[in-house]
Amino acid sequence: RAPAALVPALLDAARARTDLRPQALALAGPRGLWLARLNPEWRFALRGGAGGGELPDPADGEAVKRLWQEGLFAERVALLGAVRAYDGPAAVRLLASTWSTERAEDRLMFLDSLRTGLSPQDEPFLEAALGDRSRNVRATAAELLSALPQSALAARMAERALACVGPEGVTPPAECDAGMQRDGVVKKPPTGRGERAWWLGQLVEAAPLGCWRERFGGLDPAAILALPVAEGWAAELHAAWCRAAVRQRDAPWARALLGSAAAPPAAGPATASLAERAKLLETLPEEERAGWVAEFVGAHGLSEAFQLLAVCTVPWSGPLGRAVVDALDTARQAGSYPWSFSGVMGLAERCLDPVEAIRLEALTAPREEGPDASQGASSYWSEAFQRLVATLHVRAAMLKELTPA
């Protein structure tokens, strides 16, 4: 059980984190239920007896309706997600039943929860939300609709984008009319961005990627990206396609935009931004993602790999784990200090397969430093590898205990 002094904090955590609530309330025990009777904000703990806080069965319409109308915000968000997983259209109907009375910030959060399980059946509700009085709600609705390639908004955006971009060149829109603004195009650009380039990027980003093959005579994404783009529009156009690929979860376009992992980061067809590359990687199958990052680490080392490693499935696959260990060894041999790679070392503690401890054992002994090595770097690396190996052994022991016999 939790120490008595920590029970109030535990109840606060359970109030904010519906996903942890059953376990948190079990840990709080009878003392937690006693305290919950003294504070209205903890009343959720009293529902359902000792295991309080559990969501109703999504099939129980009356219980769902009651919690939706009476529950705390965190409970309602969790309830909407549970109903969404059980019956997508039912979740939209539930949200629509109180939509006009919700606060703008709550409407935004509820709408954002529709990203999971997004389907064409959501289009009528999202299309209506384009007329919401909150600009953020309108923008989110437009973003979700653009992720549905067959939606009416996607068709409108495709028509606009195709009028601006084609084999003959790029002609950005001359104005941002009311129709564009209703469909989520933000009129005022950020500081330092030109208006027409800003509008063009938003149109291309929201257009379904499937429309470009016909526009460019049947070429595939890689061939389209290889075409010359005059008048300096290439960076703007490729960056918009990058955002579209992420939004639409389009693996062929993401693959083409990423290009070769061995190529210098600044030479990629889409962008030199590692953050954008990490987002593109998330659209690829897990094994392919890990293979691409392993090749990147092998070609470029670890100095720019942190964001890419962070999107790979845990535990890291064998080739990726070996690439990281080899790169750490290479950095050690080059005389770098381990704290230059502290972020990667922290990821390795959590993400390396514990079997890699065997290979790391050989790196724990201090080595004779060459003439180009930094003074004392070898001993620091030895300590860092020892800590990493110790952590992997602990994780291996935990996994063994948690694995059924």
Tab-separated table of C-alpha atoms in Angstrom:
chain	number	residue	atom	x	y	z
A	1	ARG	CA	0.000	0.000	0.000
A	2	ALA	CA	1.036	3.604	-0.428
A	3	PRO	CA	2.495	5.480	2.571
A	4	ALA	CA	-0.301	7.495	4.207
A	5	ALA	CA	1.343	10.833	3.490
A	6	LEU	CA	1.382	10.123	-0.244
A	7	VAL	CA	-2.270	9.089	-0.613
A	8	PRO	CA	-3.537	12.638	-1.433
A	9	ALA	CA	-0.973	12.973	-4.218
A	10	LEU	CA	-1.914	9.502	-5.440
A	11	LEU	CA	-5.590	10.498	-5.608
A	12	ASP	CA	-4.679	13.640	-7.541
A	13	ALA	CA	-2.701	11.502	-9.993
A	14	ALA	CA	-5.632	9.096	-10.341
A	15	ARG	CA	-7.947	12.015	-11.044
A	16	ALA	CA	-5.740	13.263	-13.888
A	17	ARG	CA	-4.706	9.894	-15.332
A	18	THR	CA	-7.759	7.759	-16.031
A	19	ASP	CA	-5.575	5.087	-17.623
A	20	LEU	CA	-3.774	4.551	-14.286
A	21	ARG	CA	-6.812	4.967	-12.070
A	22	PRO	CA	-7.677	1.335	-11.181
A	23	GLN	CA	-4.090	0.577	-10.156
A	24	ALA	CA	-3.667	3.891	-8.314
A	25	LEU	CA	-6.874	3.387	-6.318
A	26	ALA	CA	-5.911	-0.175	-5.449
A	27	LEU	CA	-2.611	1.173	-4.115
A	28	ALA	CA	-4.401	3.910	-2.169
A	29	GLY	CA	-6.549	1.261	-0.482
A	30	PRO	CA	-9.219	1.908	2.193
A	31	ARG	CA	-7.502	5.092	3.341
A	32	GLY	CA	-7.908	6.483	-0.171
A	33	LEU	CA	-11.653	5.788	-0.152
A	34	TRP	CA	-11.956	7.416	3.270
A	35	LEU	CA	-10.189	10.544	2.010
A	36	ALA	CA	-12.278	10.595	-1.180
A	37	ARG	CA	-15.407	11.149	0.937
A	38	LEU	CA	-13.869	14.372	2.275
A	39	ASN	CA	-12.942	16.003	-1.046
A	40	PRO	CA	-15.451	16.512	-3.908
A	41	GLU	CA	-12.623	16.404	-6.470
A	42	TRP	CA	-11.908	12.798	-5.492
A	43	ARG	CA	-15.489	11.574	-5.658
A	44	PHE	CA	-14.653	9.487	-8.724
A	45	ALA	CA	-12.915	7.041	-6.353
A	46	LEU	CA	-16.232	6.194	-4.700
A	47	ARG	CA	-17.792	4.867	-7.895
A	48	GLY	CA	-17.793	1.118	-8.270
A	49	GLY	CA	-16.723	0.242	-4.720
A	50	ALA	CA	-13.111	-0.546	-3.892
A	51	GLY	CA	-12.058	-0.639	-7.506
A	52	GLY	CA	-13.707	2.754	-8.216
A	53	GLY	CA	-13.046	4.852	-11.220
A	54	GLU	CA	-13.602	2.117	-13.788
A	55	LEU	CA	-15.369	3.131	-16.968
A	56	PRO	CA	-18.774	1.639	-17.770
A	57	ASP	CA	-19.191	-0.995	-20.440
A	58	PRO	CA	-19.341	0.927	-23.762
A	59	ALA	CA	-22.367	-1.181	-24.673
A	60	ASP	CA	-24.275	0.096	-21.630
A	61	GLY	CA	-25.891	3.148	-23.180
A	62	GLU	CA	-27.460	4.491	-19.990
A	63	ALA	CA	-24.252	4.233	-17.953
A	64	VAL	CA	-22.257	5.830	-20.768
A	65	LYS	CA	-24.736	8.691	-21.044
A	66	ARG	CA	-24.747	9.268	-17.292
A	67	LEU	CA	-20.937	9.434	-17.006
A	68	TRP	CA	-20.715	11.615	-20.115
A	69	GLN	CA	-23.095	14.129	-18.545
A	70	GLU	CA	-21.801	13.971	-14.958
A	71	GLY	CA	-18.152	12.897	-15.134
A	72	LEU	CA	-14.976	14.883	-14.691
A	73	PHE	CA	-13.244	16.046	-17.839
A	74	ALA	CA	-10.548	13.340	-17.634
A	75	GLU	CA	-13.262	10.701	-17.208
A	76	ARG	CA	-15.170	12.011	-20.198
A	77	VAL	CA	-12.056	11.965	-22.392
A	78	ALA	CA	-11.355	8.364	-21.356
A	79	LEU	CA	-14.998	7.436	-21.888
A	80	LEU	CA	-15.008	8.920	-25.382
A	81	GLY	CA	-11.900	6.897	-26.215
A	82	ALA	CA	-13.435	3.679	-24.888
A	83	VAL	CA	-16.661	4.207	-26.827
A	84	ARG	CA	-14.625	5.137	-29.904
A	85	ALA	CA	-12.743	1.821	-29.719
A	86	TYR	CA	-16.019	-0.087	-29.312
A	87	ASP	CA	-18.193	1.770	-31.841
A	88	GLY	CA	-16.725	4.698	-33.772
A	89	PRO	CA	-20.006	6.267	-34.928
A	90	ALA	CA	-21.444	5.950	-31.402
A	91	ALA	CA	-18.557	8.045	-30.063
A	92	VAL	CA	-19.320	10.783	-32.581
A	93	ARG	CA	-23.008	10.715	-31.646
A	94	LEU	CA	-22.056	10.974	-27.974
A	95	LEU	CA	-19.838	13.970	-28.682
A	96	ALA	CA	-22.476	15.618	-30.858
A	97	SER	CA	-25.078	15.315	-28.070
A	98	THR	CA	-23.342	17.984	-25.963
A	99	TRP	CA	-21.135	19.686	-28.563
A	100	SER	CA	-22.895	23.057	-28.533
A	101	THR	CA	-22.580	23.390	-24.744
A	102	GLU	CA	-18.911	22.395	-24.399
A	103	ARG	CA	-16.163	24.932	-23.737
A	104	ALA	CA	-13.904	25.714	-26.700
A	105	GLU	CA	-10.839	24.152	-25.081
A	106	ASP	CA	-12.843	21.004	-24.292
A	107	ARG	CA	-14.242	20.823	-27.826
A	108	LEU	CA	-10.682	20.933	-29.094
A	109	MET	CA	-9.553	18.077	-26.847
A	110	PHE	CA	-12.583	15.942	-27.674
A	111	LEU	CA	-12.130	16.563	-31.387
A	112	ASP	CA	-8.463	15.650	-31.171
A	113	SER	CA	-9.423	12.279	-29.685
A	114	LEU	CA	-11.118	11.398	-32.993
A	115	ARG	CA	-7.690	10.939	-34.593
A	116	THR	CA	-7.775	7.363	-33.317
A	117	GLY	CA	-10.002	5.311	-35.587
A	118	LEU	CA	-10.610	8.194	-37.990
A	119	SER	CA	-12.914	7.021	-40.803
A	120	PRO	CA	-15.140	8.406	-43.570
A	121	GLN	CA	-18.096	8.043	-41.209
A	122	ASP	CA	-16.702	10.956	-39.203
A	123	GLU	CA	-16.839	13.331	-42.168
A	124	PRO	CA	-20.305	14.883	-41.609
A	125	PHE	CA	-19.465	15.818	-38.022
A	126	LEU	CA	-16.030	17.176	-38.971
A	127	GLU	CA	-17.435	19.102	-41.938
A	128	ALA	CA	-19.902	20.794	-39.579
A	129	ALA	CA	-17.039	21.603	-37.202
A	130	LEU	CA	-15.425	23.680	-39.964
A	131	GLY	CA	-17.969	26.334	-39.009
A	132	ASP	CA	-17.085	26.260	-35.296
A	133	ARG	CA	-16.629	29.577	-33.533
A	134	SER	CA	-13.162	28.528	-32.305
A	135	ARG	CA	-10.331	28.929	-34.813
A	136	ASN	CA	-8.368	26.052	-33.227
A	137	VAL	CA	-11.349	23.739	-33.486
A	138	ARG	CA	-11.832	24.683	-37.134
A	139	ALA	CA	-8.152	24.057	-37.868
A	140	THR	CA	-8.219	20.633	-36.191
A	141	ALA	CA	-11.372	19.629	-38.049
A	142	ALA	CA	-9.742	20.634	-41.349
A	143	GLU	CA	-6.597	18.680	-40.500
A	144	LEU	CA	-8.604	15.550	-39.731
A	145	LEU	CA	-10.639	15.878	-42.912
A	146	SER	CA	-7.492	16.256	-44.989
A	147	ALA	CA	-6.310	12.931	-43.538
A	148	LEU	CA	-9.364	11.339	-45.222
A	149	PRO	CA	-8.351	11.278	-48.932
A	150	GLN	CA	-11.941	10.718	-50.085
A	151	SER	CA	-13.452	13.587	-48.099
A	152	ALA	CA	-15.036	16.612	-49.757
A	153	LEU	CA	-12.454	18.876	-48.126
A	154	ALA	CA	-9.614	16.787	-49.557
A	155	ALA	CA	-11.201	17.113	-53.003
A	156	ARG	CA	-11.455	20.884	-52.635
A	157	MET	CA	-7.844	21.114	-51.510
A	158	ALA	CA	-6.716	18.870	-54.376
A	159	GLU	CA	-8.424	21.144	-56.893
A	160	ARG	CA	-6.691	24.185	-55.440
A	161	ALA	CA	-3.283	22.522	-55.160
A	162	LEU	CA	-3.381	21.049	-58.673
A	163	ALA	CA	-4.099	24.509	-60.038
A	164	CYS	CA	-0.864	25.721	-58.409
A	165	VAL	CA	1.568	22.840	-59.029
A	166	GLY	CA	2.237	20.782	-62.135
A	167	PRO	CA	4.832	19.772	-64.739
A	168	GLU	CA	4.761	23.300	-66.117
A	169	GLY	CA	5.893	24.806	-62.807
A	170	VAL	CA	4.617	26.342	-59.565
A	171	THR	CA	2.204	29.258	-59.351
A	172	PRO	CA	1.230	29.999	-55.731
A	173	PRO	CA	-2.284	31.288	-54.985
A	174	ALA	CA	-2.780	35.015	-55.433
A	175	GLU	CA	-5.131	35.342	-52.449
A	176	CYS	CA	-6.534	33.444	-49.486
A	177	ASP	CA	-10.279	33.610	-50.082
A	178	ALA	CA	-13.086	32.814	-47.639
A	179	GLY	CA	-13.443	29.253	-48.919
A	180	MET	CA	-9.787	28.523	-48.290
A	181	GLN	CA	-10.029	29.953	-44.800
A	182	ARG	CA	-13.097	27.862	-43.992
A	183	ASP	CA	-11.178	24.776	-45.100
A	184	GLY	CA	-8.430	25.491	-42.588
A	185	VAL	CA	-5.960	27.664	-44.498
A	186	VAL	CA	-4.497	30.229	-42.116
A	187	LYS	CA	-4.318	33.584	-43.863
A	188	LYS	CA	-1.623	35.360	-41.865
A	189	PRO	CA	1.828	33.776	-42.220
A	190	PRO	CA	4.384	33.494	-39.418
A	191	THR	CA	7.049	36.162	-39.218
A	192	GLY	CA	9.557	35.753	-42.013
A	193	ARG	CA	7.300	33.748	-44.326
A	194	GLY	CA	5.845	35.138	-47.520
A	195	GLU	CA	2.054	35.032	-47.827
A	196	ARG	CA	1.838	33.155	-51.109
A	197	ALA	CA	4.428	30.556	-50.094
A	198	TRP	CA	2.557	30.080	-46.796
A	199	TRP	CA	-0.761	29.525	-48.578
A	200	LEU	CA	0.797	27.186	-51.144
A	201	GLY	CA	2.329	24.998	-48.450
A	202	GLN	CA	-0.998	24.622	-46.675
A	203	LEU	CA	-2.828	23.667	-49.881
A	204	VAL	CA	-0.279	21.027	-50.884
A	205	GLU	CA	-0.122	19.671	-47.347
A	206	ALA	CA	-3.895	19.129	-47.250
A	207	ALA	CA	-4.289	17.683	-50.760
A	208	PRO	CA	-4.484	13.866	-51.011
A	209	LEU	CA	-1.130	12.552	-52.202
A	210	GLY	CA	-2.841	10.276	-54.694
A	211	CYS	CA	-3.740	13.248	-56.878
A	212	TRP	CA	-0.138	13.910	-57.903
A	213	ARG	CA	0.495	10.739	-59.908
A	214	GLU	CA	-2.032	11.706	-62.581
A	215	ARG	CA	-0.931	15.359	-62.486
A	216	PHE	CA	2.636	14.302	-63.289
A	217	GLY	CA	1.819	11.755	-66.013
A	218	GLY	CA	1.807	8.593	-63.908
A	219	LEU	CA	5.181	9.101	-62.206
A	220	ASP	CA	5.735	7.483	-58.814
A	221	PRO	CA	6.623	9.602	-55.734
A	222	ALA	CA	10.395	9.170	-56.100
A	223	ALA	CA	10.270	10.267	-59.762
A	224	ILE	CA	8.076	13.267	-58.914
A	225	LEU	CA	10.505	14.360	-56.212
A	226	ALA	CA	13.409	14.052	-58.633
A	227	LEU	CA	11.872	16.547	-61.083
A	228	PRO	CA	13.478	20.001	-61.197
A	229	VAL	CA	11.425	22.757	-59.597
A	230	ALA	CA	12.094	26.240	-60.898
A	231	GLU	CA	12.111	29.582	-59.108
A	232	GLY	CA	13.227	28.224	-55.734
A	233	TRP	CA	9.937	26.509	-54.855
A	234	ALA	CA	11.472	23.047	-54.330
A	235	ALA	CA	12.052	23.372	-50.574
A	236	GLU	CA	8.538	24.697	-49.935
A	237	LEU	CA	6.907	22.053	-52.112
A	238	HIS	CA	8.885	19.106	-50.746
A	239	ALA	CA	8.345	20.201	-47.143
A	240	ALA	CA	4.573	20.340	-47.760
A	241	TRP	CA	4.618	16.859	-49.289
A	242	CYS	CA	6.525	15.705	-46.229
A	243	ARG	CA	3.807	17.021	-43.906
A	244	ALA	CA	1.141	15.449	-46.134
A	245	ALA	CA	2.837	12.050	-45.981
A	246	VAL	CA	2.918	12.199	-42.187
A	247	ARG	CA	-0.696	13.332	-41.919
A	248	GLN	CA	-1.991	10.746	-44.388
A	249	ARG	CA	0.290	7.944	-43.124
A	250	ASP	CA	1.441	7.341	-46.701
A	251	ALA	CA	4.399	4.922	-46.585
A	252	PRO	CA	5.383	5.084	-50.318
A	253	TRP	CA	5.623	8.873	-50.190
A	254	ALA	CA	7.425	8.777	-46.829
A	255	ARG	CA	9.903	6.271	-48.235
A	256	ALA	CA	10.607	8.486	-51.241
A	257	LEU	CA	10.920	11.620	-49.116
A	258	LEU	CA	13.349	9.956	-46.718
A	259	GLY	CA	15.639	8.838	-49.525
A	260	SER	CA	18.735	6.796	-48.781
A	261	ALA	CA	19.771	6.563	-45.139
A	262	ALA	CA	23.399	6.592	-46.243
A	263	ALA	CA	23.048	9.976	-47.982
A	264	PRO	CA	24.120	13.062	-46.009
A	265	PRO	CA	21.166	14.415	-43.967
A	266	ALA	CA	21.196	17.705	-45.855
A	267	ALA	CA	20.990	15.907	-49.198
A	268	GLY	CA	17.627	14.231	-48.647
A	269	PRO	CA	14.883	14.871	-51.210
A	270	ALA	CA	12.527	16.408	-48.662
A	271	THR	CA	14.232	18.214	-45.836
A	272	ALA	CA	17.385	18.331	-43.753
A	273	SER	CA	15.282	18.409	-40.580
A	274	LEU	CA	15.800	15.313	-38.464
A	275	ALA	CA	12.515	16.015	-36.685
A	276	GLU	CA	10.689	15.736	-40.028
A	277	ARG	CA	12.591	12.575	-40.878
A	278	ALA	CA	11.575	11.064	-37.550
A	279	LYS	CA	7.922	11.787	-38.327
A	280	LEU	CA	8.266	10.215	-41.768
A	281	LEU	CA	9.851	7.114	-40.248
A	282	GLU	CA	6.820	6.585	-38.022
A	283	THR	CA	4.719	5.894	-41.132
A	284	LEU	CA	6.907	2.912	-42.118
A	285	PRO	CA	6.558	-0.683	-40.842
A	286	GLU	CA	8.546	-1.306	-37.657
A	287	GLU	CA	11.178	-3.559	-39.219
A	288	GLU	CA	11.804	-1.219	-42.147
A	289	ARG	CA	12.002	1.758	-39.779
A	290	ALA	CA	14.637	0.044	-37.636
A	291	GLY	CA	16.614	-1.000	-40.722
A	292	TRP	CA	16.663	2.565	-42.081
A	293	VAL	CA	17.875	3.987	-38.773
A	294	ALA	CA	20.516	1.248	-38.431
A	295	GLU	CA	21.861	2.205	-41.859
A	296	PHE	CA	21.789	5.897	-40.884
A	297	VAL	CA	23.737	5.216	-37.685
A	298	GLY	CA	26.248	3.083	-39.579
A	299	ALA	CA	26.829	5.851	-42.127
A	300	HIS	CA	26.704	8.958	-39.930
A	301	GLY	CA	27.276	7.870	-36.339
A	302	LEU	CA	25.169	8.913	-33.375
A	303	SER	CA	25.556	12.685	-33.198
A	304	GLU	CA	22.347	13.267	-35.203
A	305	ALA	CA	20.539	10.001	-34.510
A	306	PHE	CA	18.749	10.673	-31.187
A	307	GLN	CA	15.380	11.721	-32.654
A	308	LEU	CA	15.461	8.872	-35.160
A	309	LEU	CA	16.232	6.253	-32.525
A	310	ALA	CA	13.404	7.540	-30.348
A	311	VAL	CA	10.737	6.471	-32.887
A	312	CYS	CA	11.992	2.885	-33.212
A	313	THR	CA	10.131	0.017	-31.584
A	314	VAL	CA	11.425	-1.178	-28.223
A	315	PRO	CA	13.404	-3.319	-27.764
A	316	TRP	CA	15.524	-2.295	-30.712
A	317	SER	CA	15.922	-4.975	-33.357
A	318	GLY	CA	19.183	-6.900	-33.555
A	319	PRO	CA	20.674	-4.941	-36.487
A	320	LEU	CA	19.740	-1.592	-34.919
A	321	GLY	CA	21.096	-2.554	-31.490
A	322	ARG	CA	24.355	-3.731	-33.025
A	323	ALA	CA	24.651	-0.538	-35.071
A	324	VAL	CA	24.260	1.577	-31.912
A	325	VAL	CA	26.817	-0.465	-29.948
A	326	ASP	CA	29.278	-0.311	-32.851
A	327	ALA	CA	28.801	3.459	-33.155
A	328	LEU	CA	29.408	3.935	-29.422
A	329	ASP	CA	32.590	1.881	-29.720
A	330	THR	CA	33.662	3.973	-32.712
A	331	ALA	CA	33.075	7.176	-30.717
A	332	ARG	CA	35.158	5.746	-27.867
A	333	GLN	CA	37.997	4.873	-30.238
A	334	ALA	CA	37.865	8.384	-31.707
A	335	GLY	CA	38.559	9.853	-28.254
A	336	SER	CA	35.172	11.469	-27.679
A	337	TYR	CA	33.749	11.644	-24.174
A	338	PRO	CA	30.653	9.557	-23.325
A	339	TRP	CA	28.675	12.540	-22.074
A	340	SER	CA	28.632	13.832	-25.629
A	341	PHE	CA	26.255	10.910	-26.258
A	342	SER	CA	24.361	10.981	-22.966
A	343	GLY	CA	20.977	11.130	-24.714
A	344	VAL	CA	21.720	8.041	-26.801
A	345	MET	CA	23.177	6.244	-23.777
A	346	GLY	CA	19.958	6.946	-21.869
A	347	LEU	CA	17.900	5.585	-24.753
A	348	ALA	CA	20.147	2.529	-24.979
A	349	GLU	CA	19.517	1.716	-21.308
A	350	ARG	CA	15.778	1.583	-21.987
A	351	CYS	CA	15.676	0.347	-25.571
A	352	LEU	CA	18.571	-2.052	-26.213
A	353	ASP	CA	17.673	-5.712	-26.150
A	354	PRO	CA	19.243	-7.082	-22.924
A	355	VAL	CA	21.051	-9.731	-24.977
A	356	GLU	CA	23.355	-6.941	-26.174
A	357	ALA	CA	24.927	-6.951	-22.696
A	358	ILE	CA	27.127	-9.821	-23.868
A	359	ARG	CA	28.688	-7.689	-26.623
A	360	LEU	CA	28.989	-4.685	-24.328
A	361	GLU	CA	30.882	-6.658	-21.685
A	362	ALA	CA	33.945	-6.562	-23.923
A	363	LEU	CA	33.858	-2.752	-23.937
A	364	THR	CA	33.813	-2.270	-20.171
A	365	ALA	CA	37.559	-2.714	-19.636
A	366	PRO	CA	39.679	0.477	-19.944
A	367	ARG	CA	41.805	0.474	-23.071
A	368	GLU	CA	45.146	2.007	-23.826
A	369	GLU	CA	44.566	5.440	-25.266
A	370	GLY	CA	46.092	6.392	-28.593
A	371	PRO	CA	47.949	9.639	-29.260
A	372	ASP	CA	44.800	11.352	-30.593
A	373	ALA	CA	42.536	10.328	-27.694
A	374	SER	CA	41.357	12.829	-25.111
A	375	GLN	CA	43.044	12.443	-21.751
A	376	GLY	CA	41.106	10.013	-19.551
A	377	ALA	CA	38.339	9.374	-22.100
A	378	SER	CA	38.888	5.601	-22.036
A	379	SER	CA	38.200	5.305	-18.307
A	380	TYR	CA	35.051	7.399	-18.613
A	381	TRP	CA	33.814	5.159	-21.427
A	382	SER	CA	34.587	2.095	-19.332
A	383	GLU	CA	32.413	3.430	-16.493
A	384	ALA	CA	29.620	4.368	-18.909
A	385	PHE	CA	29.602	0.910	-20.503
A	386	GLN	CA	29.636	-0.722	-17.052
A	387	ARG	CA	26.519	1.249	-16.064
A	388	LEU	CA	24.827	0.322	-19.331
A	389	VAL	CA	25.642	-3.363	-18.901
A	390	ALA	CA	24.395	-3.297	-15.290
A	391	THR	CA	21.097	-1.753	-16.400
A	392	LEU	CA	20.652	-4.364	-19.139
A	393	HIS	CA	21.268	-7.139	-16.602
A	394	VAL	CA	18.598	-5.656	-14.323
A	395	ARG	CA	16.146	-5.469	-17.219
A	396	ALA	CA	16.939	-9.078	-18.166
A	397	ALA	CA	16.226	-10.178	-14.582
A	398	MET	CA	12.948	-8.238	-14.551
A	399	LEU	CA	11.846	-9.779	-17.843
A	400	LYS	CA	12.691	-13.240	-16.548
A	401	GLU	CA	10.580	-12.681	-13.425
A	402	LEU	CA	7.672	-11.299	-15.429
A	403	THR	CA	7.677	-14.087	-18.030
A	404	PRO	CA	5.319	-16.963	-17.154
A	405	ALA	CA	7.147	-20.235	-16.562
